[in-house]
Amino acid sequence: MYNLMTLIWEIVLDVAQGYCLQFFYGNFFERRKYMGRFHGLCVVISYTVLKLVVSSILPAEHDMFIDLAGLLWNLGLLTVLAFVFYLAENALTIFLVIIFRAVSEICFCIAYTFLQVELKVYDLLFWGSGNGYIDSDWTSIRSIENIGVVLVFFYTVFFACILYLSLRKIVQSFQEKDHVVHRTELLFLLMPGLAGLLICTLLRMIMITVEDGMQEILYDRYPLMLLLVPAIAVLCLLAIIYGVSLSQDMIRLNRERNSRAILEKQIDDMQEHIAEMERVYSGIRSMKHDMKNTLSVIMQLAVGEDKAQKPELQNYLSELNRSFDRLEFRFQTGNTVVDTLLNMKYHEIARTVPDLQMQADKLLFPGNLLIQGYDICVILGNALDNAMEACEKQKAQDPKAQTFIRLSAFLKGRMFFIEVENSFDGKIIRRKDEEFPQTDKADKKMHGLGLTNIKNTAEKYHGAVDWSVNNKVFTLSVMMKNESGGETA
């Protein structure tokens, strides 16, 4: 009966760990397709069977080398399951294997201590019954076996609950799952887990000692360990959880710094380009005006002399006049800098998507606008870059697709609104914890910062950014307070 209960208890524990394992891995790795909808069940069964196999192979008695062999076997088993059932990555796999094993050992120490406390309470009740302090019928109604089953049940439930909740907290804290883990980051993440794993392995080794042929539990010799062991285990568990959380905060902080550095560089470049573009295009407009007048006079003189005998001159002058007409700005919003930016972006996209419809009739800037020109250019420049990239991608996938970019702006009260609509292929990559869609480019550090830069610029003017998708139309809305008090982010 005892051996059967021990086997059932071991199976239940392994099943609980297997369930937690597939939950843990499934939140980091993409599943392999050949298992279908039974993927999680296959992971649980494989883990349970392999654990039972190794338990039957390793000797039952506790020994330092046996415990180390069991630890290495478990680490190897977790690694194999990661690569067999998931599209695992090397660095992330090392982290998940070590952390899962460490959390399991820590939860075992906490739950085992909880079981010893239960046994102490049971011994106290039994002592009270034997000395007449408690009704003696208590011991006759509940046999030792039944009480043992109840204690083991509570131990198993307690262990499974704290293991699942701990792993779930780690999953929630590890938000940057697409971030490539580098060696230094990996060492930082592994240190708390390795420390907790080694401490709990050491406790397991010394937990049961043999003196004069009798087994003695460490808690019986040192009752204070009932407080110290769970305290140490909880500290190790918190170190793992907060270590993960701290690493994610550092990743987000570095990304924010990179984003701000890029934004500041954009602003500096934009300010230089604005001054240069205004000077150049002002000169072009003046020269174009003078040359068109000169051409008109020359054409009249040529006609006046002998129109029939000089057709080549007439054709040449007409073509030259058309060339000057092409120097006209395609977009005229009332803001010279924005006009220059729109024309530059349009000619840039026209090389790859010549039939793109770019509409800016509703992009109007009032005369009392206080928002600085280069901030508007940062917003429009990043928005247009994203929209142009989406249109190029859509056109590459479907050459017959109707691509367009529509821009509008208006002042309502003290709030200034900019809206950019563009067609796209309808595919959005977004994680539930992220505010904006993710870029599909491999280098996520250098790409995907456009919307973040727009948000940072809008926040300078106490504004906000919103986006929406309707069928295959992406709409970006930017709201800013019309004031000149914004400072460079």
Short mmCIF file of C-alpha atoms in Angstrom, two decimals:
data_model
loop_
_atom_site.label_atom_id
_atom_site.label_comp_id
_atom_site.label_asym_id
_atom_site.label_seq_id
_atom_site.Cartn_x
_atom_site.Cartn_y
_atom_site.Cartn_z
CA MET A 1 0.00 0.00 0.00
CA TYR A 2 2.80 2.42 0.92
CA ASN A 3 4.73 1.69 -2.29
CA LEU A 4 1.59 2.23 -4.39
CA MET A 5 0.86 5.54 -2.69
CA THR A 6 4.46 6.62 -3.21
CA LEU A 7 4.26 5.80 -6.93
CA ILE A 8 0.95 7.64 -7.34
CA TRP A 9 2.32 10.65 -5.48
CA GLU A 10 5.42 10.70 -7.70
CA ILE A 11 3.31 10.47 -10.87
CA VAL A 12 1.06 13.31 -9.73
CA LEU A 13 4.08 15.49 -8.95
CA ASP A 14 5.64 14.76 -12.34
CA VAL A 15 2.38 15.51 -14.16
CA ALA A 16 2.10 18.82 -12.31
CA GLN A 17 5.67 19.71 -13.25
CA GLY A 18 5.08 18.63 -16.84
CA TYR A 19 2.05 20.88 -17.09
CA CYS A 20 4.03 23.82 -15.69
CA LEU A 21 6.87 23.01 -18.11
CA GLN A 22 4.71 23.13 -21.24
CA PHE A 23 3.16 26.37 -19.97
CA PHE A 24 6.61 27.86 -19.34
CA TYR A 25 8.17 26.82 -22.65
CA GLY A 26 5.03 27.64 -24.63
CA ASN A 27 5.23 31.30 -23.63
CA PHE A 28 8.75 31.66 -25.03
CA PHE A 29 9.06 29.22 -27.92
CA GLU A 30 7.00 28.54 -30.99
CA ARG A 31 5.57 25.04 -30.95
CA ARG A 32 6.47 22.44 -33.55
CA LYS A 33 3.49 21.72 -35.76
CA TYR A 34 3.59 17.91 -35.95
CA MET A 35 1.94 17.47 -32.51
CA GLY A 36 -1.16 19.45 -33.43
CA ARG A 37 -3.59 20.30 -30.67
CA PHE A 38 -2.20 17.54 -28.42
CA HIS A 39 1.16 19.28 -28.21
CA GLY A 40 0.88 20.24 -24.53
CA LEU A 41 -0.39 16.78 -23.55
CA CYS A 42 2.55 15.15 -25.35
CA VAL A 43 5.00 17.33 -23.41
CA VAL A 44 3.37 16.41 -20.09
CA ILE A 45 3.33 12.66 -20.88
CA SER A 46 6.93 12.67 -22.18
CA TYR A 47 8.19 14.52 -19.13
CA THR A 48 6.33 12.24 -16.72
CA VAL A 49 7.46 9.00 -18.37
CA LEU A 50 11.10 10.06 -18.61
CA LYS A 51 11.11 11.21 -14.99
CA LEU A 52 9.70 7.84 -13.87
CA VAL A 53 12.30 6.02 -15.94
CA VAL A 54 15.21 7.85 -14.36
CA SER A 55 13.67 7.43 -10.88
CA SER A 56 13.59 3.68 -11.42
CA ILE A 57 17.21 3.66 -12.60
CA LEU A 58 18.79 5.82 -9.89
CA PRO A 59 19.15 4.25 -6.43
CA ALA A 60 16.57 5.32 -3.83
CA GLU A 61 19.06 6.26 -1.11
CA HIS A 62 20.34 9.82 -0.90
CA ASP A 63 23.97 10.36 -1.85
CA MET A 64 25.90 13.35 -3.12
CA PHE A 65 26.81 11.72 -6.43
CA ILE A 66 23.31 10.31 -6.91
CA ASP A 67 21.75 13.73 -6.31
CA LEU A 68 24.18 15.38 -8.72
CA ALA A 69 23.49 12.71 -11.33
CA GLY A 70 19.77 13.27 -10.91
CA LEU A 71 20.24 17.03 -11.29
CA LEU A 72 22.26 16.65 -14.50
CA TRP A 73 19.73 14.18 -15.86
CA ASN A 74 16.89 16.61 -15.22
CA LEU A 75 18.75 19.45 -16.92
CA GLY A 76 19.44 17.23 -19.92
CA LEU A 77 15.81 16.10 -20.03
CA LEU A 78 14.55 19.69 -20.01
CA THR A 79 16.97 20.61 -22.81
CA VAL A 80 15.93 17.67 -25.00
CA LEU A 81 12.23 18.43 -24.54
CA ALA A 82 12.84 22.05 -25.52
CA PHE A 83 14.40 21.09 -28.86
CA VAL A 84 12.08 18.16 -29.61
CA PHE A 85 8.77 19.92 -29.02
CA TYR A 86 9.68 23.58 -29.62
CA LEU A 87 11.67 25.76 -32.02
CA ALA A 88 14.19 26.48 -29.29
CA GLU A 89 17.07 28.95 -29.33
CA ASN A 90 20.36 28.15 -27.64
CA ALA A 91 20.79 31.11 -25.25
CA LEU A 92 17.13 31.32 -24.29
CA THR A 93 16.96 27.54 -23.84
CA ILE A 94 19.82 27.64 -21.33
CA PHE A 95 17.99 30.33 -19.38
CA LEU A 96 14.65 28.48 -19.38
CA VAL A 97 16.16 25.12 -18.43
CA ILE A 98 18.15 26.52 -15.50
CA ILE A 99 15.31 28.74 -14.28
CA PHE A 100 12.68 25.99 -14.49
CA ARG A 101 14.86 23.55 -12.58
CA ALA A 102 15.85 26.19 -10.02
CA VAL A 103 12.24 27.28 -9.42
CA SER A 104 11.18 23.62 -9.12
CA GLU A 105 13.85 22.94 -6.50
CA ILE A 106 13.02 26.12 -4.61
CA CYS A 107 9.31 25.29 -4.60
CA PHE A 108 10.18 21.76 -3.45
CA CYS A 109 12.08 23.16 -0.46
CA ILE A 110 9.19 25.45 0.44
CA ALA A 111 6.57 22.70 0.02
CA TYR A 112 8.69 20.11 1.84
CA THR A 113 9.02 22.48 4.77
CA PHE A 114 5.27 22.99 4.65
CA LEU A 115 4.86 19.20 4.82
CA GLN A 116 7.15 18.98 7.86
CA VAL A 117 5.10 21.65 9.60
CA GLU A 118 1.98 19.60 8.87
CA LEU A 119 3.66 16.54 10.36
CA LYS A 120 4.63 18.51 13.46
CA VAL A 121 1.03 19.62 13.89
CA TYR A 122 -0.13 16.02 13.41
CA ASP A 123 2.39 14.82 16.04
CA LEU A 124 1.15 17.49 18.41
CA LEU A 125 -2.48 16.40 17.92
CA PHE A 126 -1.50 12.76 18.39
CA TRP A 127 0.38 13.66 21.58
CA GLY A 128 -2.62 15.62 22.85
CA SER A 129 -4.91 12.67 22.12
CA GLY A 130 -2.59 10.28 23.97
CA ASN A 131 -2.45 12.53 27.03
CA GLY A 132 -6.17 13.15 27.18
CA TYR A 133 -6.10 16.76 26.00
CA ILE A 134 -7.98 15.80 22.82
CA ASP A 135 -10.81 13.30 22.41
CA SER A 136 -9.22 9.87 21.93
CA ASP A 137 -11.81 9.01 19.28
CA TRP A 138 -9.85 11.30 16.93
CA THR A 139 -7.14 8.69 16.47
CA SER A 140 -9.50 5.80 16.02
CA ILE A 141 -11.58 7.49 13.33
CA ARG A 142 -8.63 8.67 11.22
CA SER A 143 -5.99 6.07 10.55
CA ILE A 144 -2.39 6.99 10.01
CA GLU A 145 -2.65 6.05 6.33
CA ASN A 146 -5.61 8.35 5.71
CA ILE A 147 -3.91 11.23 7.46
CA GLY A 148 -0.79 10.57 5.41
CA VAL A 149 -2.83 10.75 2.20
CA VAL A 150 -4.36 14.06 3.26
CA LEU A 151 -0.95 15.52 4.14
CA VAL A 152 0.58 14.40 0.86
CA PHE A 153 -2.42 15.81 -1.03
CA PHE A 154 -2.00 19.22 0.57
CA TYR A 155 1.75 19.07 -0.07
CA THR A 156 1.22 18.27 -3.76
CA VAL A 157 -1.38 21.00 -4.26
CA PHE A 158 0.79 23.53 -2.46
CA PHE A 159 3.85 22.59 -4.51
CA ALA A 160 1.97 22.73 -7.84
CA CYS A 161 0.39 26.09 -7.00
CA ILE A 162 3.56 27.92 -5.98
CA LEU A 163 5.46 26.41 -8.95
CA TYR A 164 2.83 27.53 -11.45
CA LEU A 165 2.41 30.99 -9.91
CA SER A 166 6.18 31.53 -9.78
CA LEU A 167 6.66 30.54 -13.43
CA ARG A 168 3.69 32.66 -14.43
CA LYS A 169 5.20 35.68 -12.69
CA ILE A 170 8.48 35.13 -14.56
CA VAL A 171 6.60 34.87 -17.87
CA GLN A 172 4.76 38.12 -17.13
CA SER A 173 7.98 39.89 -16.15
CA PHE A 174 9.86 38.67 -19.25
CA GLN A 175 8.11 40.94 -21.74
CA GLU A 176 10.95 41.36 -24.25
CA LYS A 177 10.74 37.80 -25.58
CA ASP A 178 11.87 38.83 -29.07
CA HIS A 179 15.03 40.43 -27.71
CA VAL A 180 18.19 38.53 -28.61
CA VAL A 181 19.82 37.53 -25.31
CA HIS A 182 23.55 38.29 -25.33
CA ARG A 183 26.19 36.58 -23.22
CA THR A 184 26.41 39.25 -20.51
CA GLU A 185 22.63 39.44 -20.23
CA LEU A 186 22.43 35.66 -20.06
CA LEU A 187 24.94 35.52 -17.20
CA PHE A 188 23.01 38.23 -15.36
CA LEU A 189 19.78 36.27 -15.75
CA LEU A 190 21.33 32.94 -14.77
CA MET A 191 23.14 34.00 -11.59
CA PRO A 192 20.08 34.09 -9.25
CA GLY A 193 18.77 30.85 -10.74
CA LEU A 194 22.08 29.01 -10.43
CA ALA A 195 22.54 30.25 -6.87
CA GLY A 196 19.05 29.10 -5.88
CA LEU A 197 19.47 25.76 -7.64
CA LEU A 198 22.79 24.99 -5.93
CA ILE A 199 21.51 26.06 -2.50
CA CYS A 200 18.40 23.89 -2.77
CA THR A 201 20.45 20.96 -4.12
CA LEU A 202 22.75 21.28 -1.12
CA LEU A 203 19.77 21.33 1.23
CA ARG A 204 18.40 18.21 -0.44
CA MET A 205 21.76 16.46 0.07
CA ILE A 206 21.99 17.25 3.78
CA MET A 207 18.28 17.06 4.57
CA ILE A 208 18.41 13.39 5.57
CA THR A 209 21.34 12.01 7.56
CA VAL A 210 21.98 8.54 8.94
CA GLU A 211 23.35 8.00 12.45
CA ASP A 212 23.60 4.62 14.13
CA GLY A 213 21.62 3.11 11.30
CA MET A 214 18.68 5.49 11.84
CA GLN A 215 17.57 8.18 9.41
CA GLU A 216 17.24 11.65 10.84
CA ILE A 217 15.74 14.69 9.13
CA LEU A 218 17.58 17.98 9.42
CA TYR A 219 14.44 19.64 10.78
CA ASP A 220 14.35 17.23 13.73
CA ARG A 221 17.88 18.11 14.75
CA TYR A 222 17.55 21.85 14.09
CA PRO A 223 13.89 22.95 14.46
CA LEU A 224 14.88 26.52 13.62
CA MET A 225 15.46 25.30 10.06
CA LEU A 226 11.68 25.21 9.65
CA LEU A 227 11.91 29.00 9.47
CA LEU A 228 15.32 29.45 7.85
CA VAL A 229 14.88 27.07 4.90
CA PRO A 230 11.64 28.60 3.54
CA ALA A 231 13.05 32.09 4.16
CA ILE A 232 16.15 31.27 2.10
CA ALA A 233 14.04 29.62 -0.59
CA VAL A 234 11.67 32.57 -0.83
CA LEU A 235 14.61 34.99 -1.10
CA CYS A 236 16.09 32.89 -3.91
CA LEU A 237 12.75 32.84 -5.70
CA LEU A 238 12.35 36.60 -5.36
CA ALA A 239 15.91 37.10 -6.62
CA ILE A 240 15.04 35.15 -9.78
CA ILE A 241 11.78 37.01 -10.39
CA TYR A 242 13.17 40.48 -9.72
CA GLY A 243 16.34 39.66 -11.64
CA VAL A 244 14.22 38.95 -14.70
CA SER A 245 12.16 42.08 -14.12
CA LEU A 246 15.29 44.21 -13.72
CA SER A 247 16.82 42.84 -16.93
CA GLN A 248 13.65 43.71 -18.84
CA ASP A 249 13.67 47.22 -17.41
CA MET A 250 17.27 47.61 -18.57
CA ILE A 251 16.37 46.45 -22.09
CA ARG A 252 13.48 48.90 -22.27
CA LEU A 253 15.67 51.69 -20.87
CA ASN A 254 18.36 51.04 -23.50
CA ARG A 255 15.73 51.00 -26.23
CA GLU A 256 14.33 54.28 -24.94
CA ARG A 257 17.81 55.80 -24.89
CA ASN A 258 18.46 54.63 -28.45
CA SER A 259 15.11 56.00 -29.53
CA ARG A 260 15.78 59.37 -27.94
CA ALA A 261 19.29 59.50 -29.40
CA ILE A 262 17.91 58.79 -32.86
CA LEU A 263 15.17 61.38 -32.34
CA GLU A 264 17.69 64.02 -31.26
CA LYS A 265 19.84 63.19 -34.28
CA GLN A 266 16.78 63.48 -36.51
CA ILE A 267 15.93 66.86 -35.01
CA ASP A 268 19.49 68.15 -35.45
CA ASP A 269 19.63 66.93 -39.05
CA MET A 270 16.15 68.27 -39.71
CA GLN A 271 17.07 71.73 -38.44
CA GLU A 272 20.11 71.82 -40.69
CA HIS A 273 18.13 70.56 -43.67
CA ILE A 274 15.30 73.00 -43.05
CA ALA A 275 17.60 76.01 -43.24
CA GLU A 276 19.38 74.65 -46.29
CA MET A 277 16.16 73.65 -48.08
CA GLU A 278 14.54 77.02 -47.44
CA ARG A 279 17.58 78.79 -48.89
CA VAL A 280 17.84 76.51 -51.92
CA TYR A 281 14.15 76.46 -52.81
CA SER A 282 13.81 80.18 -52.25
CA GLY A 283 16.59 80.69 -54.76
CA ILE A 284 15.01 78.20 -57.17
CA ARG A 285 11.63 79.95 -57.03
CA SER A 286 13.25 83.32 -57.66
CA MET A 287 15.36 81.99 -60.51
CA LYS A 288 12.39 80.09 -61.99
CA HIS A 289 10.28 83.24 -61.98
CA ASP A 290 12.99 85.25 -63.73
CA MET A 291 13.74 82.52 -66.27
CA LYS A 292 10.08 82.02 -67.18
CA ASN A 293 9.78 85.72 -67.92
CA THR A 294 12.98 85.61 -69.97
CA LEU A 295 11.75 82.58 -71.91
CA SER A 296 8.47 84.31 -72.68
CA VAL A 297 10.34 87.25 -74.19
CA ILE A 298 12.63 84.99 -76.22
CA MET A 299 9.70 82.98 -77.56
CA GLN A 300 7.90 86.16 -78.63
CA LEU A 301 11.01 87.44 -80.38
CA ALA A 302 11.50 84.11 -82.11
CA VAL A 303 7.91 84.12 -83.36
CA GLY A 304 8.18 87.69 -84.39
CA GLU A 305 11.25 87.11 -86.57
CA ASP A 306 10.16 84.05 -88.51
CA LYS A 307 8.11 81.32 -86.89
CA ALA A 308 8.09 79.02 -89.89
CA GLN A 309 11.83 78.95 -90.37
CA LYS A 310 12.83 78.20 -86.77
CA PRO A 311 10.73 75.25 -85.48
CA GLU A 312 13.71 73.73 -83.64
CA LEU A 313 14.12 76.87 -81.56
CA GLN A 314 10.41 76.90 -80.77
CA ASN A 315 10.45 73.25 -79.68
CA TYR A 316 13.56 73.77 -77.59
CA LEU A 317 12.11 76.79 -75.81
CA SER A 318 8.78 75.00 -75.20
CA GLU A 319 10.54 72.00 -73.67
CA LEU A 320 12.66 74.30 -71.52
CA ASN A 321 9.51 76.02 -70.30
CA ARG A 322 7.94 72.65 -69.41
CA SER A 323 11.10 71.76 -67.47
CA PHE A 324 10.65 74.86 -65.36
CA ASP A 325 7.01 73.95 -64.80
CA ARG A 326 8.14 70.67 -63.29
CA LEU A 327 10.00 72.62 -60.65
CA GLU A 328 6.65 73.62 -59.17
CA PHE A 329 5.88 72.04 -55.81
CA ARG A 330 3.40 69.22 -56.14
CA PHE A 331 2.19 69.85 -52.58
CA GLN A 332 1.44 73.30 -51.19
CA THR A 333 0.28 73.25 -47.58
CA GLY A 334 1.19 76.78 -46.59
CA ASN A 335 4.29 75.56 -44.74
CA THR A 336 7.47 75.75 -46.81
CA VAL A 337 9.31 73.14 -44.78
CA VAL A 338 6.45 70.65 -44.96
CA ASP A 339 6.05 71.30 -48.70
CA THR A 340 9.71 70.49 -49.19
CA LEU A 341 9.47 67.33 -47.09
CA LEU A 342 6.36 66.08 -48.89
CA ASN A 343 7.82 66.67 -52.33
CA MET A 344 11.08 64.99 -51.34
CA LYS A 345 9.26 61.93 -49.94
CA TYR A 346 6.94 61.75 -52.95
CA HIS A 347 9.81 61.68 -55.44
CA GLU A 348 11.49 59.07 -53.27
CA ILE A 349 8.50 56.69 -53.28
CA ALA A 350 7.64 57.38 -56.93
CA ARG A 351 10.73 55.43 -57.98
CA THR A 352 9.40 52.18 -56.49
CA VAL A 353 5.62 52.77 -56.48
CA PRO A 354 4.97 55.10 -59.43
CA ASP A 355 1.15 54.81 -59.25
CA LEU A 356 0.98 55.75 -55.56
CA GLN A 357 -1.80 58.22 -54.78
CA MET A 358 -0.47 60.74 -52.28
CA GLN A 359 -3.11 63.23 -51.17
CA ALA A 360 -2.32 66.23 -48.99
CA ASP A 361 -5.19 68.59 -49.86
CA LYS A 362 -6.41 68.53 -46.26
CA LEU A 363 -2.95 68.99 -44.76
CA LEU A 364 -3.30 72.65 -43.86
CA PHE A 365 -1.35 74.64 -41.31
CA PRO A 366 -2.90 77.76 -39.75
CA GLY A 367 -0.96 80.97 -39.47
CA ASN A 368 -1.15 80.96 -35.66
CA LEU A 369 0.48 77.54 -35.32
CA LEU A 370 3.05 77.62 -32.47
CA ILE A 371 4.43 74.11 -32.85
CA GLN A 372 7.98 74.21 -34.14
CA GLY A 373 8.49 73.27 -37.78
CA TYR A 374 11.14 70.62 -37.21
CA ASP A 375 8.87 68.83 -34.72
CA ILE A 376 6.14 68.65 -37.35
CA CYS A 377 8.74 67.34 -39.80
CA VAL A 378 9.84 64.65 -37.33
CA ILE A 379 6.22 63.49 -37.03
CA LEU A 380 5.45 63.64 -40.75
CA GLY A 381 8.86 62.26 -41.74
CA ASN A 382 8.54 59.16 -39.53
CA ALA A 383 4.88 58.69 -40.45
CA LEU A 384 5.62 58.95 -44.16
CA ASP A 385 8.57 56.55 -43.87
CA ASN A 386 6.32 53.95 -42.26
CA ALA A 387 3.52 54.56 -44.75
CA MET A 388 5.87 54.38 -47.75
CA GLU A 389 7.40 51.16 -46.47
CA ALA A 390 3.92 49.65 -46.02
CA CYS A 391 2.90 50.66 -49.55
CA GLU A 392 6.09 49.24 -51.04
CA LYS A 393 5.53 45.96 -49.23
CA GLN A 394 1.88 45.85 -50.34
CA LYS A 395 2.85 46.53 -53.95
CA ALA A 396 5.54 43.85 -53.87
CA GLN A 397 3.01 41.27 -52.69
CA ASP A 398 0.19 42.42 -54.98
CA PRO A 399 1.29 44.47 -58.04
CA LYS A 400 -2.35 45.32 -58.80
CA ALA A 401 -3.07 46.76 -55.36
CA GLN A 402 -4.26 50.36 -55.09
CA THR A 403 -1.73 52.09 -52.84
CA PHE A 404 -2.34 55.47 -51.29
CA ILE A 405 -1.23 57.87 -48.57
CA ARG A 406 -3.64 60.53 -47.28
CA LEU A 407 -2.56 63.35 -45.00
CA SER A 408 -4.70 65.82 -43.13
CA ALA A 409 -4.26 68.36 -40.33
CA PHE A 410 -6.53 70.78 -38.54
CA LEU A 411 -6.66 73.01 -35.48
CA LYS A 412 -9.53 72.52 -33.03
CA GLY A 413 -9.48 74.90 -30.11
CA ARG A 414 -6.00 74.72 -28.64
CA MET A 415 -5.33 71.24 -29.99
CA PHE A 416 -3.62 70.54 -33.32
CA PHE A 417 -4.31 67.22 -35.04
CA ILE A 418 -2.32 65.40 -37.73
CA GLU A 419 -3.71 62.27 -39.37
CA VAL A 420 -1.94 59.94 -41.82
CA GLU A 421 -3.79 57.14 -43.60
CA ASN A 422 -2.11 54.57 -45.82
CA SER A 423 -2.91 51.28 -47.49
CA PHE A 424 -1.04 48.16 -46.40
CA ASP A 425 -1.17 44.38 -46.80
CA GLY A 426 -3.43 43.92 -43.76
CA LYS A 427 -0.85 42.12 -41.63
CA ILE A 428 -0.08 43.59 -38.21
CA ILE A 429 2.58 42.19 -35.88
CA ARG A 430 1.63 43.15 -32.36
CA ARG A 431 2.19 41.78 -28.87
CA LYS A 432 -0.41 42.36 -26.19
CA ASP A 433 2.11 44.15 -23.96
CA GLU A 434 3.27 46.57 -26.67
CA GLU A 435 1.68 49.93 -27.45
CA PHE A 436 2.58 50.00 -31.14
CA PRO A 437 2.83 47.36 -33.87
CA GLN A 438 6.20 45.67 -34.22
CA THR A 439 8.47 45.95 -37.20
CA ASP A 440 8.96 42.78 -39.25
CA LYS A 441 12.58 43.64 -39.98
CA ALA A 442 15.34 41.52 -38.48
CA ASP A 443 17.16 44.47 -36.89
CA LYS A 444 14.55 45.54 -34.37
CA LYS A 445 16.99 47.83 -32.55
CA MET A 446 17.40 50.15 -35.52
CA HIS A 447 13.92 49.76 -36.96
CA GLY A 448 10.49 50.09 -35.44
CA LEU A 449 11.37 53.32 -33.60
CA GLY A 450 9.35 55.63 -35.88
CA LEU A 451 6.14 55.51 -33.88
CA THR A 452 8.08 55.86 -30.63
CA ASN A 453 9.79 58.98 -31.95
CA ILE A 454 6.41 60.38 -33.01
CA LYS A 455 5.07 59.71 -29.51
CA ASN A 456 8.08 61.38 -27.86
CA THR A 457 7.65 64.45 -30.06
CA ALA A 458 3.90 64.65 -29.39
CA GLU A 459 4.49 64.40 -25.65
CA LYS A 460 6.67 67.52 -25.83
CA TYR A 461 3.42 69.37 -26.54
CA HIS A 462 1.38 67.41 -23.98
CA GLY A 463 -0.06 65.33 -26.79
CA ALA A 464 -0.68 61.68 -27.59
CA VAL A 465 -0.59 59.20 -30.45
CA ASP A 466 -3.27 56.73 -31.48
CA TRP A 467 -3.56 54.23 -34.33
CA SER A 468 -6.23 52.03 -35.81
CA VAL A 469 -6.73 49.50 -38.59
CA ASN A 470 -9.81 49.20 -40.80
CA ASN A 471 -9.56 46.40 -43.36
CA LYS A 472 -6.31 47.26 -45.17
CA VAL A 473 -6.10 50.90 -44.11
CA PHE A 474 -3.76 51.98 -41.33
CA THR A 475 -4.60 55.29 -39.64
CA LEU A 476 -2.18 57.20 -37.43
CA SER A 477 -3.54 60.13 -35.38
CA VAL A 478 -1.35 62.62 -33.53
CA MET A 479 -2.75 65.21 -31.13
CA MET A 480 -0.68 68.10 -29.74
CA LYS A 481 -1.40 71.24 -27.80
CA ASN A 482 -0.74 74.35 -29.88
CA GLU A 483 2.00 75.91 -27.79
CA SER A 484 5.67 76.76 -28.10
CA GLY A 485 6.70 75.48 -24.69
CA GLY A 486 7.88 72.04 -25.85
CA GLU A 487 11.51 71.17 -25.25
CA THR A 488 13.57 68.70 -27.17
CA ALA A 489 13.04 65.16 -25.89
#
